[in-house]
Coordinates of C-alpha atoms and ligand atoms in Angstrom, one line a residue:
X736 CA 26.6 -26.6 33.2
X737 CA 24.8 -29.5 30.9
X738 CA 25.5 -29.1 26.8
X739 CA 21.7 -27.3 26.4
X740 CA 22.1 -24.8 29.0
X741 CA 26.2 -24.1 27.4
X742 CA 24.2 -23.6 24.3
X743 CA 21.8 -21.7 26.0
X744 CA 23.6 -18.4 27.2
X745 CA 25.1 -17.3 24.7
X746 CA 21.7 -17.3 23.0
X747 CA 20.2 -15.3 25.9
X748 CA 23.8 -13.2 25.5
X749 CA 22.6 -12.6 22.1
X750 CA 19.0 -11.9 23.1
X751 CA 20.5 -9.0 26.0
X752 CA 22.4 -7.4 23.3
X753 CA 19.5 -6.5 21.1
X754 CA 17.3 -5.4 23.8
X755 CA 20.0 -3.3 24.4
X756 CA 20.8 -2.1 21.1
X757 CA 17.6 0.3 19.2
X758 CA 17.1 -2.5 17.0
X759 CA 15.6 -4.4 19.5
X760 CA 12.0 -5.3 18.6
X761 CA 9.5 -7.3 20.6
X762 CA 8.3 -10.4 19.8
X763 CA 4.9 -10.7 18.1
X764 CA 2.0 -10.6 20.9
X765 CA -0.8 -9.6 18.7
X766 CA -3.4 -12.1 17.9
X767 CA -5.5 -12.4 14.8
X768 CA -7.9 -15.7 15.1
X769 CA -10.2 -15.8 11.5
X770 CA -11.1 -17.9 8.8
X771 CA -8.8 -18.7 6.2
X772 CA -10.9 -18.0 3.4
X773 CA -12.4 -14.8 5.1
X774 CA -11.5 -10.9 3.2
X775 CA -12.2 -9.5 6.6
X776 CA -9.7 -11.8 8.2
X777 CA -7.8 -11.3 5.1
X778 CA -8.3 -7.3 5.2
X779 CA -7.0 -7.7 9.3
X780 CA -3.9 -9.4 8.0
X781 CA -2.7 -7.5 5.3
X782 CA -3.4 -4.1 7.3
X783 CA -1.2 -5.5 10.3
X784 CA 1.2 -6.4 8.0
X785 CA 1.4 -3.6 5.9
X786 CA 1.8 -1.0 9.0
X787 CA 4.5 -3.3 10.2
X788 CA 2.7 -4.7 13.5
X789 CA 4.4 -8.0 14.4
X790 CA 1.5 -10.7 14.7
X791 CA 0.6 -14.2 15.2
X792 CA -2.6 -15.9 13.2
X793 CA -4.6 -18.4 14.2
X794 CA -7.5 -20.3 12.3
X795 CA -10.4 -20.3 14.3
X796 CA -10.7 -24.3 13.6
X797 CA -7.3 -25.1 15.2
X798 CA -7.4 -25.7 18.8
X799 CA -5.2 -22.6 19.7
X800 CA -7.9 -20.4 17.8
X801 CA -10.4 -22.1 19.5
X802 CA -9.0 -21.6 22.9
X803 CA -8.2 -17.8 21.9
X804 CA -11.9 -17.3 20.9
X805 CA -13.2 -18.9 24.7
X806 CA -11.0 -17.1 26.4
X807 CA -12.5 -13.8 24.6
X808 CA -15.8 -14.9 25.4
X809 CA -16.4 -15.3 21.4
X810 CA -18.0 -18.1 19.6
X811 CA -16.5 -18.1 16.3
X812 CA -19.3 -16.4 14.7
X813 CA -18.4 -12.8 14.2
X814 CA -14.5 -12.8 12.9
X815 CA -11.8 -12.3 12.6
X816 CA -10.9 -11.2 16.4
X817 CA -8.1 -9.7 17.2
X818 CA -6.6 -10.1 20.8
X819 CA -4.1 -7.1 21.3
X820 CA -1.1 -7.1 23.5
X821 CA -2.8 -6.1 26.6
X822 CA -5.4 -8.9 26.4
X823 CA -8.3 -6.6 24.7
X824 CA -10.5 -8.8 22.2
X825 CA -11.6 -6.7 19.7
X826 CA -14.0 -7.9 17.3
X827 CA -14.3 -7.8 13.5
X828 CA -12.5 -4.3 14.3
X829 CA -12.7 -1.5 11.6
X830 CA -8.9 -0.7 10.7
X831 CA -9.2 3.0 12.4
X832 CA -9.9 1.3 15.6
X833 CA -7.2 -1.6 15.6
X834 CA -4.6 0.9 14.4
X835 CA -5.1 2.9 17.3
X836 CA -5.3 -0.4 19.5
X837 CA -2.2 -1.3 18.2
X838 CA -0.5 2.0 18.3
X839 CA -0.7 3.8 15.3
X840 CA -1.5 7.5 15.5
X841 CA -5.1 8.5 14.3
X842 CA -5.8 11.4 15.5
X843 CA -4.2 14.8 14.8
X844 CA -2.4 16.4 18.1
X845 CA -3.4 20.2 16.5
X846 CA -5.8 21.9 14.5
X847 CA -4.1 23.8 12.4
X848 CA -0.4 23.0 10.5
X849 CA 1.9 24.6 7.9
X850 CA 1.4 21.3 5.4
X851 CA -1.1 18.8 5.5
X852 CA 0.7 15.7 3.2
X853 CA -2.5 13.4 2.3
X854 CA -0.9 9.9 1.6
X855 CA 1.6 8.1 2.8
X856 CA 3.2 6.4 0.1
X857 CA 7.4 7.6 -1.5
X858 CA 6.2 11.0 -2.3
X859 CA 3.9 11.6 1.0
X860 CA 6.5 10.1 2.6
X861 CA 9.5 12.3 0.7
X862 CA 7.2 15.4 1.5
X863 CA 6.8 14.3 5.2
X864 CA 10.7 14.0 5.4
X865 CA 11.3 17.5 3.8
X866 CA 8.8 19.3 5.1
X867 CA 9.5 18.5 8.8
X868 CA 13.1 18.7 8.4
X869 CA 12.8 22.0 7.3
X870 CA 10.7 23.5 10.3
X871 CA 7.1 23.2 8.6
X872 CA 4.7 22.2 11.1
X873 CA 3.9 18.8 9.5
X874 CA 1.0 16.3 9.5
X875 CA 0.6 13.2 7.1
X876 CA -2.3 11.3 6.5
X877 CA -2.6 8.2 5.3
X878 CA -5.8 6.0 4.8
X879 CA -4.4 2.7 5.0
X880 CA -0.9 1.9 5.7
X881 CA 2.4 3.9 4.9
X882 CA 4.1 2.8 1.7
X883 CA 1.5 2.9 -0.7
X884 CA 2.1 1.0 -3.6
X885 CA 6.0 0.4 -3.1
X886 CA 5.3 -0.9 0.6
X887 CA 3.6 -3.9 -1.5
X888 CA 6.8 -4.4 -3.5
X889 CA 9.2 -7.7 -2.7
X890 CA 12.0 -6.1 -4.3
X891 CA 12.4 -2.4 -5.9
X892 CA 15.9 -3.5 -7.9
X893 CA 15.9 0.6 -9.8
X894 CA 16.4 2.9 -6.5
X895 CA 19.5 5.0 -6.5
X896 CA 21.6 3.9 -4.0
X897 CA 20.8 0.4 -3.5
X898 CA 22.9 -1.9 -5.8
X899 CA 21.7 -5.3 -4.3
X900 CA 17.4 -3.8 -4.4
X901 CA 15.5 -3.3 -1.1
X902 CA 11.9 -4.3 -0.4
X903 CA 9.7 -2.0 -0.6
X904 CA 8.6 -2.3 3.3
X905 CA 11.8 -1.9 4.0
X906 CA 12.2 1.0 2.3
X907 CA 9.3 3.1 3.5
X908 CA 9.4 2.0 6.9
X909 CA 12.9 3.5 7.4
X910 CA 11.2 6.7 5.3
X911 CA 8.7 6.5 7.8
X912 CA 10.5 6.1 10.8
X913 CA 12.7 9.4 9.3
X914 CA 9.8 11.6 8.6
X915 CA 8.7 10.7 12.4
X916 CA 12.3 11.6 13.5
X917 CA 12.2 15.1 12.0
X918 CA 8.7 15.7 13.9
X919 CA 6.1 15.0 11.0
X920 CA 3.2 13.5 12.6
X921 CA 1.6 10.5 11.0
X922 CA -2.1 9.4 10.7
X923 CA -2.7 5.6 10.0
X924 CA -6.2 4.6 9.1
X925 CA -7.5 8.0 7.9
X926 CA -9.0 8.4 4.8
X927 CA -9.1 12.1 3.7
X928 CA -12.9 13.0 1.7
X929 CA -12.7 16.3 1.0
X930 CA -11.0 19.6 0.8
X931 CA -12.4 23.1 1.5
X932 CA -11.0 26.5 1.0
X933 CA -11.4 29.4 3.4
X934 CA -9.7 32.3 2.7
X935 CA -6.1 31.4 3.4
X936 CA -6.8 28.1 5.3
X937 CA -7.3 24.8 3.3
X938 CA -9.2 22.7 5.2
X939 CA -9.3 18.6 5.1
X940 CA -11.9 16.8 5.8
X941 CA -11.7 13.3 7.2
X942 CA -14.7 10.4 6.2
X943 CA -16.0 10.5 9.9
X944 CA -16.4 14.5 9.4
X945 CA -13.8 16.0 11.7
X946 CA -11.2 17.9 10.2
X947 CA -7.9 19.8 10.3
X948 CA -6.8 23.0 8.8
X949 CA -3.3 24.1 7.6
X950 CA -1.6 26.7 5.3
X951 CA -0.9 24.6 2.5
X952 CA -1.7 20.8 0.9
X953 CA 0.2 18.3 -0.6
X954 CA -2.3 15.5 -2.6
X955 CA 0.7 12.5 -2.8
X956 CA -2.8 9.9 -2.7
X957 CA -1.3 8.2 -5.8
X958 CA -3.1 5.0 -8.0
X959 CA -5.4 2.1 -6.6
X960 CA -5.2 -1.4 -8.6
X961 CA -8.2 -2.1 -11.0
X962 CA -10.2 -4.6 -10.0
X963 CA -10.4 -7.3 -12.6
X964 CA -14.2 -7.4 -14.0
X965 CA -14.7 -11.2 -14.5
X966 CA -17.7 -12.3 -13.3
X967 CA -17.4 -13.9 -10.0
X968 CA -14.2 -12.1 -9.1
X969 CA -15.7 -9.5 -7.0
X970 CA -17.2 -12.1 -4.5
X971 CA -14.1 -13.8 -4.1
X972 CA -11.9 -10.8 -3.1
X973 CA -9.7 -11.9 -0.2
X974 CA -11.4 -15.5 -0.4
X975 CA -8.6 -16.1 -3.2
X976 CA -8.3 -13.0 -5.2
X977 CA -6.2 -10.9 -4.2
X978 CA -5.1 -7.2 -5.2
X979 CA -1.6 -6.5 -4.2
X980 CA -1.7 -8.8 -1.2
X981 CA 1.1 -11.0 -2.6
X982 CA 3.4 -10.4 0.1
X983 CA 0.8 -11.0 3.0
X984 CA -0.6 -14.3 1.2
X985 CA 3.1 -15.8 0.2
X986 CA 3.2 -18.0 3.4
X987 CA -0.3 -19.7 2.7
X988 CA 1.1 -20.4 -0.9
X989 CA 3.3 -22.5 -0.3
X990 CA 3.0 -25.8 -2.4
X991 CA 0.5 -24.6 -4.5
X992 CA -0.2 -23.5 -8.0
X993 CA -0.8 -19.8 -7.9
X994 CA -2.0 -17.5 -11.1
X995 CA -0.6 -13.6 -11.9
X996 CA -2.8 -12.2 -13.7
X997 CA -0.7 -9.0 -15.6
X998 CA 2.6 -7.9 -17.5
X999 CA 4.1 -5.3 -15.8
X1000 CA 6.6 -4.7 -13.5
X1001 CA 4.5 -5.0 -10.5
X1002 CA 3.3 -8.5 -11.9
X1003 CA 6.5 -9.6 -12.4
X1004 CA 7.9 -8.8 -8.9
X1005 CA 5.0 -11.0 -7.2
X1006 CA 5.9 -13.6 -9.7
X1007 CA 9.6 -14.0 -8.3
X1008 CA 8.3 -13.3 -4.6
X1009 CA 6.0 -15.9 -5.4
X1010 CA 8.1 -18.8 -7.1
X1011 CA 10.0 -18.6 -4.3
X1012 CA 7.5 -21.1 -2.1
X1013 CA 4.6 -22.0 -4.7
X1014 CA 4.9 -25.3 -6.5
X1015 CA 4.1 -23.3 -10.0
X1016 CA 3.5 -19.7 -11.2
X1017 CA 1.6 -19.3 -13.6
X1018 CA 1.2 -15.3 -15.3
X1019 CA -1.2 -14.7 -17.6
X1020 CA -0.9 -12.0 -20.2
X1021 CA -3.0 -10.3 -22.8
X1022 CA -0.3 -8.9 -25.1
X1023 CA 2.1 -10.9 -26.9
X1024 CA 5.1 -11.0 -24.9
X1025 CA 6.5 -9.5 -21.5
X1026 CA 8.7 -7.3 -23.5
X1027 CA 6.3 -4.2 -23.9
X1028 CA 5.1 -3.6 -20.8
X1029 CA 7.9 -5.6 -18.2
X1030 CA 12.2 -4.7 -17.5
X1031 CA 14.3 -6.5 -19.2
X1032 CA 16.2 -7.4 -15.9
X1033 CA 12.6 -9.0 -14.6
X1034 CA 11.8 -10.8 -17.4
X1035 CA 15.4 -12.6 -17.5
X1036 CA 14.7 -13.3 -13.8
X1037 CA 11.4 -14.8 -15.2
X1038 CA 12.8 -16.9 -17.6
X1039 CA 15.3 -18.6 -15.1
X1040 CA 12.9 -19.7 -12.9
X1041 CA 12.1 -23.4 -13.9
X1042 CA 8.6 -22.9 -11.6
X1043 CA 7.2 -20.1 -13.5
X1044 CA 5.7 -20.4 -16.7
X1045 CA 4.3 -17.2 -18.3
X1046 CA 0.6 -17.6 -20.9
X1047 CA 0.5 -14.9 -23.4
X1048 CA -2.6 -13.7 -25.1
X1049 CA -5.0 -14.9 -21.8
X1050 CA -7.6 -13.5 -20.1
X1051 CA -9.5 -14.4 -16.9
X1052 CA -13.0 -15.2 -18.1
X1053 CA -14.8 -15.7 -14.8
X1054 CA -13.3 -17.1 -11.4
X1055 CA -15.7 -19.9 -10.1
X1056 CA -16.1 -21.2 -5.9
X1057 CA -18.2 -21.7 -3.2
X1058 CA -16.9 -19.4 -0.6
X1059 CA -13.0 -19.3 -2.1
X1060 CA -12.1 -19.6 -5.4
X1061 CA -11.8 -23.2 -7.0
X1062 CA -11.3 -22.6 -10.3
X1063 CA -10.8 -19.9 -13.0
X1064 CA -12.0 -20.3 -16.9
X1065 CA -9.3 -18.7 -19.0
X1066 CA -9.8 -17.6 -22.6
X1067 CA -7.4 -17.1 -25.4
X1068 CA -7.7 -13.9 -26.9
X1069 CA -6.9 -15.2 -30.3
X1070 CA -8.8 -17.6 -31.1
X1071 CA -11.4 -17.4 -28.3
X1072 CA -10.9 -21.1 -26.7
X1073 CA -11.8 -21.1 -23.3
X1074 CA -10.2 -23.7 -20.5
X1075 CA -11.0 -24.3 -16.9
X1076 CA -8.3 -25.0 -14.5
X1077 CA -8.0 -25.2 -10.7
X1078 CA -6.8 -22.5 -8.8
X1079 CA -7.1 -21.4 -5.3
X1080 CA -4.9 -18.4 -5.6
X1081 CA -4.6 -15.6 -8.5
X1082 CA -3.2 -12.0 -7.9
X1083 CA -4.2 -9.3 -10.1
X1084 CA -2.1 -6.5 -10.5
X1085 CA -3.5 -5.1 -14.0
X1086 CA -3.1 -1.6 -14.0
X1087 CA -4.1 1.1 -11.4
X1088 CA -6.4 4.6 -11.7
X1089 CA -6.4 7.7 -9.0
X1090 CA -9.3 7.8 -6.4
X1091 CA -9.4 11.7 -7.0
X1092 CA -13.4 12.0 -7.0
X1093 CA -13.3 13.1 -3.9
X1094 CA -11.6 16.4 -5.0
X1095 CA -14.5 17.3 -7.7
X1096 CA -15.4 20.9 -7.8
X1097 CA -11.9 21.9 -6.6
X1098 CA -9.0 20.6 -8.0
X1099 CA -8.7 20.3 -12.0
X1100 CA -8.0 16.9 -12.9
X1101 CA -7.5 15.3 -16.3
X1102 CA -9.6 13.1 -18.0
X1103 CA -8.6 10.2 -16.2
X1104 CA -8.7 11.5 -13.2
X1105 CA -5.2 12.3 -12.4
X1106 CA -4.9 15.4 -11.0
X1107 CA -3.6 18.7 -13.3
X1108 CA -0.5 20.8 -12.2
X1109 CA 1.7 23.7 -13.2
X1110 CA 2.7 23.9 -16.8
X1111 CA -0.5 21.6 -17.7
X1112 CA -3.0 24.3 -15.9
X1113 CA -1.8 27.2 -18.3
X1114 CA -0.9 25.3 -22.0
X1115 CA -3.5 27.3 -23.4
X1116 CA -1.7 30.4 -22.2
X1117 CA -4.3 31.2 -19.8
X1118 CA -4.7 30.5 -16.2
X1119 CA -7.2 28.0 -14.7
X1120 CA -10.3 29.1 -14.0
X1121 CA -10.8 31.3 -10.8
X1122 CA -6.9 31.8 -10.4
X1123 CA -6.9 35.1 -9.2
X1124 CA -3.0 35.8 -8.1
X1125 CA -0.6 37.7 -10.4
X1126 CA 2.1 34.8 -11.1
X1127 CA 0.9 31.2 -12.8
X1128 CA 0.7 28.2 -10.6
X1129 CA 3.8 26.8 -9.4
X1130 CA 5.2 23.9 -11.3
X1131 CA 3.7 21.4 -9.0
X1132 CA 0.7 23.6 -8.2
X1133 CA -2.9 22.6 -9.1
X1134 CA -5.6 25.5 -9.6
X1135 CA -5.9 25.9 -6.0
X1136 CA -3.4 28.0 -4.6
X1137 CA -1.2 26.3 -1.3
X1138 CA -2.3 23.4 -2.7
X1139 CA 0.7 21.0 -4.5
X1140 CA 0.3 17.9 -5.9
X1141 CA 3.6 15.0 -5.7
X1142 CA 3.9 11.7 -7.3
X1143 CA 1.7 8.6 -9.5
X1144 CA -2.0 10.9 -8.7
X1145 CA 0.1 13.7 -11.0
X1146 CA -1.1 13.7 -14.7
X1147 CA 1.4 12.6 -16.5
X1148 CA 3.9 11.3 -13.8
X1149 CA 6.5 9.0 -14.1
X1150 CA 5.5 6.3 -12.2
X1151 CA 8.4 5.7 -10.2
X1152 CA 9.7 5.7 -6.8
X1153 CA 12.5 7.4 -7.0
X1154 CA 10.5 10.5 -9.2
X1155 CA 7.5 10.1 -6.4
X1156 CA 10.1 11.4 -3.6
X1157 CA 11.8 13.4 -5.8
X1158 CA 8.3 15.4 -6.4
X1159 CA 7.4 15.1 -2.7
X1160 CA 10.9 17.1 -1.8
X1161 CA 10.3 19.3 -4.3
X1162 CA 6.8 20.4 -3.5
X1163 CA 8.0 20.9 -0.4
X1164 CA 10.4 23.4 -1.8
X1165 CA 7.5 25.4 -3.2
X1166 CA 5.5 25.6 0.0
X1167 CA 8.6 27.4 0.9
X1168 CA 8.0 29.7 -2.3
X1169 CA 4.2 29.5 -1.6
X1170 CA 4.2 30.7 2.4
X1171 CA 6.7 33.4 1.7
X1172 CA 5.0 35.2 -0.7
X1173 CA 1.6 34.4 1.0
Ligands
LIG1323 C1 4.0 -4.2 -6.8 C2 4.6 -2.9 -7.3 C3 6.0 -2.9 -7.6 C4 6.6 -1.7 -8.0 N1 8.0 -1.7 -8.2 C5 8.6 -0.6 -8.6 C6 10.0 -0.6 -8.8 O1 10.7 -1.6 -8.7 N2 10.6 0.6 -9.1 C7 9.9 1.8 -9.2 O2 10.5 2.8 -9.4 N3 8.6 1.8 -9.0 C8 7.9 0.6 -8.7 N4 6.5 0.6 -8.5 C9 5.8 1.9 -8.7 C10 5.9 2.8 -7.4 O3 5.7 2.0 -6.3 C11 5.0 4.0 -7.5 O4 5.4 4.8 -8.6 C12 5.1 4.8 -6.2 O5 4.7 4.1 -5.1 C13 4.2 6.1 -6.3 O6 4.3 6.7 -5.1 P1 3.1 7.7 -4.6 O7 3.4 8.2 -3.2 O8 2.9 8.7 -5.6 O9 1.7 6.9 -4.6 P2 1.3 5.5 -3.9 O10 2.5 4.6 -3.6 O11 0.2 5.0 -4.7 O12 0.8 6.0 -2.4 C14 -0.4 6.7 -2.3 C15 -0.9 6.6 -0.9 O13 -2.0 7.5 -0.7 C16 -3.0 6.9 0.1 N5 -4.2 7.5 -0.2 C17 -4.9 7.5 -1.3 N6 -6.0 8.3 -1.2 C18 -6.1 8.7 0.0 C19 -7.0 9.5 0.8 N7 -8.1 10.0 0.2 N8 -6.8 9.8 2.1 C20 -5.7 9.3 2.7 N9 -4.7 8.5 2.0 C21 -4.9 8.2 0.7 C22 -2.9 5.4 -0.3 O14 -3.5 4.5 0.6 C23 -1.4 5.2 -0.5 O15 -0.8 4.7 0.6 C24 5.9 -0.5 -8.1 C25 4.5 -0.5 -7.9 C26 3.9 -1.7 -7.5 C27 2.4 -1.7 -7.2

């Protein structure tokens, strides 16, 4: 036996062991050939990523993404295209289609549940876990990818139980993979546009019209990032803007100079992630210092990194390119100066609102959309509107009997992961109240 084929075995050794062992997972054979400076290719990307499906990317000017895009019978002109495991090409695929491609569940296997959990992110996810553990016929739907906003987290450093932090992937992929254990089916790609009463049944509509009915609701659809309203930053979403896609993006940033735009934590976690490849971080702030709005622990972190250099009172005035972005023209608040640099990269991550619209004329919401529960229906003294049922709403009830809300889309909510499960188990725990006495 030669030295390479000594070193050899015990590699395949190794290689036999964890196909033996559940961890075992199989290498990437997905294929995602687009343009670099694409948002579709970009959107492709992130939602492979995000729903944990291994995959390989190819630019569609490299010979490899050429040959990919013969072979598919493709020109290059309508991308990205995604080659699946089996060989299909799909092309400029919308994400309920790929996810189902790829293996994600889309479609419900019944028509009517106990609990219908719409959103997928720590308290979807907590609900998912309790509620199928406990024997409730259990169905979650999620629009994008399972997560939600702490799936997009490098590191979560505050969650009871992990001393050293744990990404956030990490984190709600095992959440996921436990709510599946327990029997609670999951829906990837499936964005939920409405909800109907009828008599005891709530009834949730999906955007392509079908539905699925159940005896009670939990709304865990949390906050979406605010765009930033700069002139020119719209157009350049996913061509160099990006909304939470630091994780995704990290690999192509390598080298570069790269701008956060935001103080909080959120910021300050893509900042680290960041600074880890990027030649510079640069985080630009409108308050005066990271101290308001930013853990101490963080901005410490911050500070120690030689490579990352934090602007205070600065704004994004406009973001400038021809198909990516090139440059952005910042502006100090104080005294109004404005500067151009040259960016290709900038991350926003300024703050984030429900997308609860959808639930007008149902569900009692507060002003800024979040969503009204319990205790907040009834400070008046009175019930909400239309309540007709002898007790007040639950404490995690909204206005609509059977129907609960958990986690960031409460008004008033923490904010947290750890108070986001906690709310998910314990709406769960007055489904129990609610179907007993129902
Ligand atoms: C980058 C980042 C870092 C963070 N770090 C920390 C940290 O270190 N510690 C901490 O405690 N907290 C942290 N947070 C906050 C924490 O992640 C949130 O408080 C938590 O994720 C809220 O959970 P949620 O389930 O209520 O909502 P979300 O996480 O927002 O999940 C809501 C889910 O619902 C889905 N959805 C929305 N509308 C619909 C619809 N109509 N149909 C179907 N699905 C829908 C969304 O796609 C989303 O997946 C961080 C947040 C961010 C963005």
């Amino acid at each position: 036996m030669g030295p390479a084929e000594e070193k050899l075995y015990p590699v395949l050794d190794d290689l036999l062991q964890a196909w033996r062992s559940s961890d075992y997972r199989p290498v990437p054979s997905t294929k995602v050939v687009g343009h670099r400076w694409s948002a579709r290719s970009s959107d492709v990307r992130e939602f492979l990523a995000r729903n944990q499906v291994p995959y390989r990317w190819y630019s569609a000017d490299e010979p490899e993404g050429r040959r990919l895009l013969a072979a598919a019978g493709e020109d290059g002109m309508r991308l990205p295209v995604v080659v699946t495991p089996d060989g299909t090409p799909l092309v400029e695929p919308e994400a309920v289609d790929l996810a189902a491609r790829v293996g994600l569940a889309t479609t419900p296997t019944a028509d009517f549940y106990d609990l219908v959990v719409i959103g997928g992110g720590p308290a979807g996810l907590g609900a998912a876990v309790y509620g199928a553990s406990e024997g409730l016929r259990t169905v979650l739907v999620e629009r994008s990818a399972t997560g939600g906003q702490a799936g997009q987290s490098s590191r979560i450093e505050n969650y009871l139980g992990f001393p050293d932090g744990v990404s956030g992937a990490q984190l709600t992929d095992r959440a996921r993979r436990q709510a599946a254990k327990f029997g609670a089916e999951i829906l990837t790609a499936r964005e939920v546009t409405a909800l109907e009463v009828n008599g005891a049944a709530r009834i949730v509509r999906f955007s392509d019209g079908s539905a699925v009915a159940a005896h009670s609701v939990i709304l865990a659809t949390g906050v979406s990032y605010r765009q930033l309203a700069a002139p020119g930053c719209e157009d350049l979403t996913g061509c160099g803007v990006f909304y939470g896609s630091a994780l995704t993006e990290a690999p192509s940033c390598q080298g570069q100079d790269v701008y956060i735009v935001g103080g909080a934590n959120s910021a300050g976690q893509a900042a680290m992630y960041l600074s880890r490849g990027a030649k510079s971080v640069t985080l630009l702030v409108r308050g005066e210092s990271l101290s308001a709005s930013m853990s101490h622990y963080l901005i410490q972190q911050i500070e120690e990194s030689p490579n990352i250099q934090v602007r205070t009172r600065t704004v994004v005035e406009e973001a400038h390119g021809d198909g990516h972005l090139e440059r952005l023209t910042l502006r100090d608040v104080d005294s109004g100066h404005t500067e151009q640099v040259d960016a290709q990269w900038v991350f926003v991550f300024i703050g984030a609102a429900p997308l609860t619209d959808w639930l007008d004329g149902t569900v009692l919401r507060d002003e800024r959309g979040f969503i009204l529960a319990g205790p907040d229906l009834t400070a008046d003294g009175r019930p909400p509107e239309g309540w007709e049922l002898d007790r007040p709403p639950y404490h995690l009830e909204t206005n609509v009997p059977g129907v609960f809300v958990a986690g960031d889309a409460r008004s008033e909510s923490a904010k947290r992961v750890a108070s986001a499960v906690g709310e998910g188990a314990m709406a769960v725990m007055l489904v129990h109240r609610y179907l007993e006495q129902s």
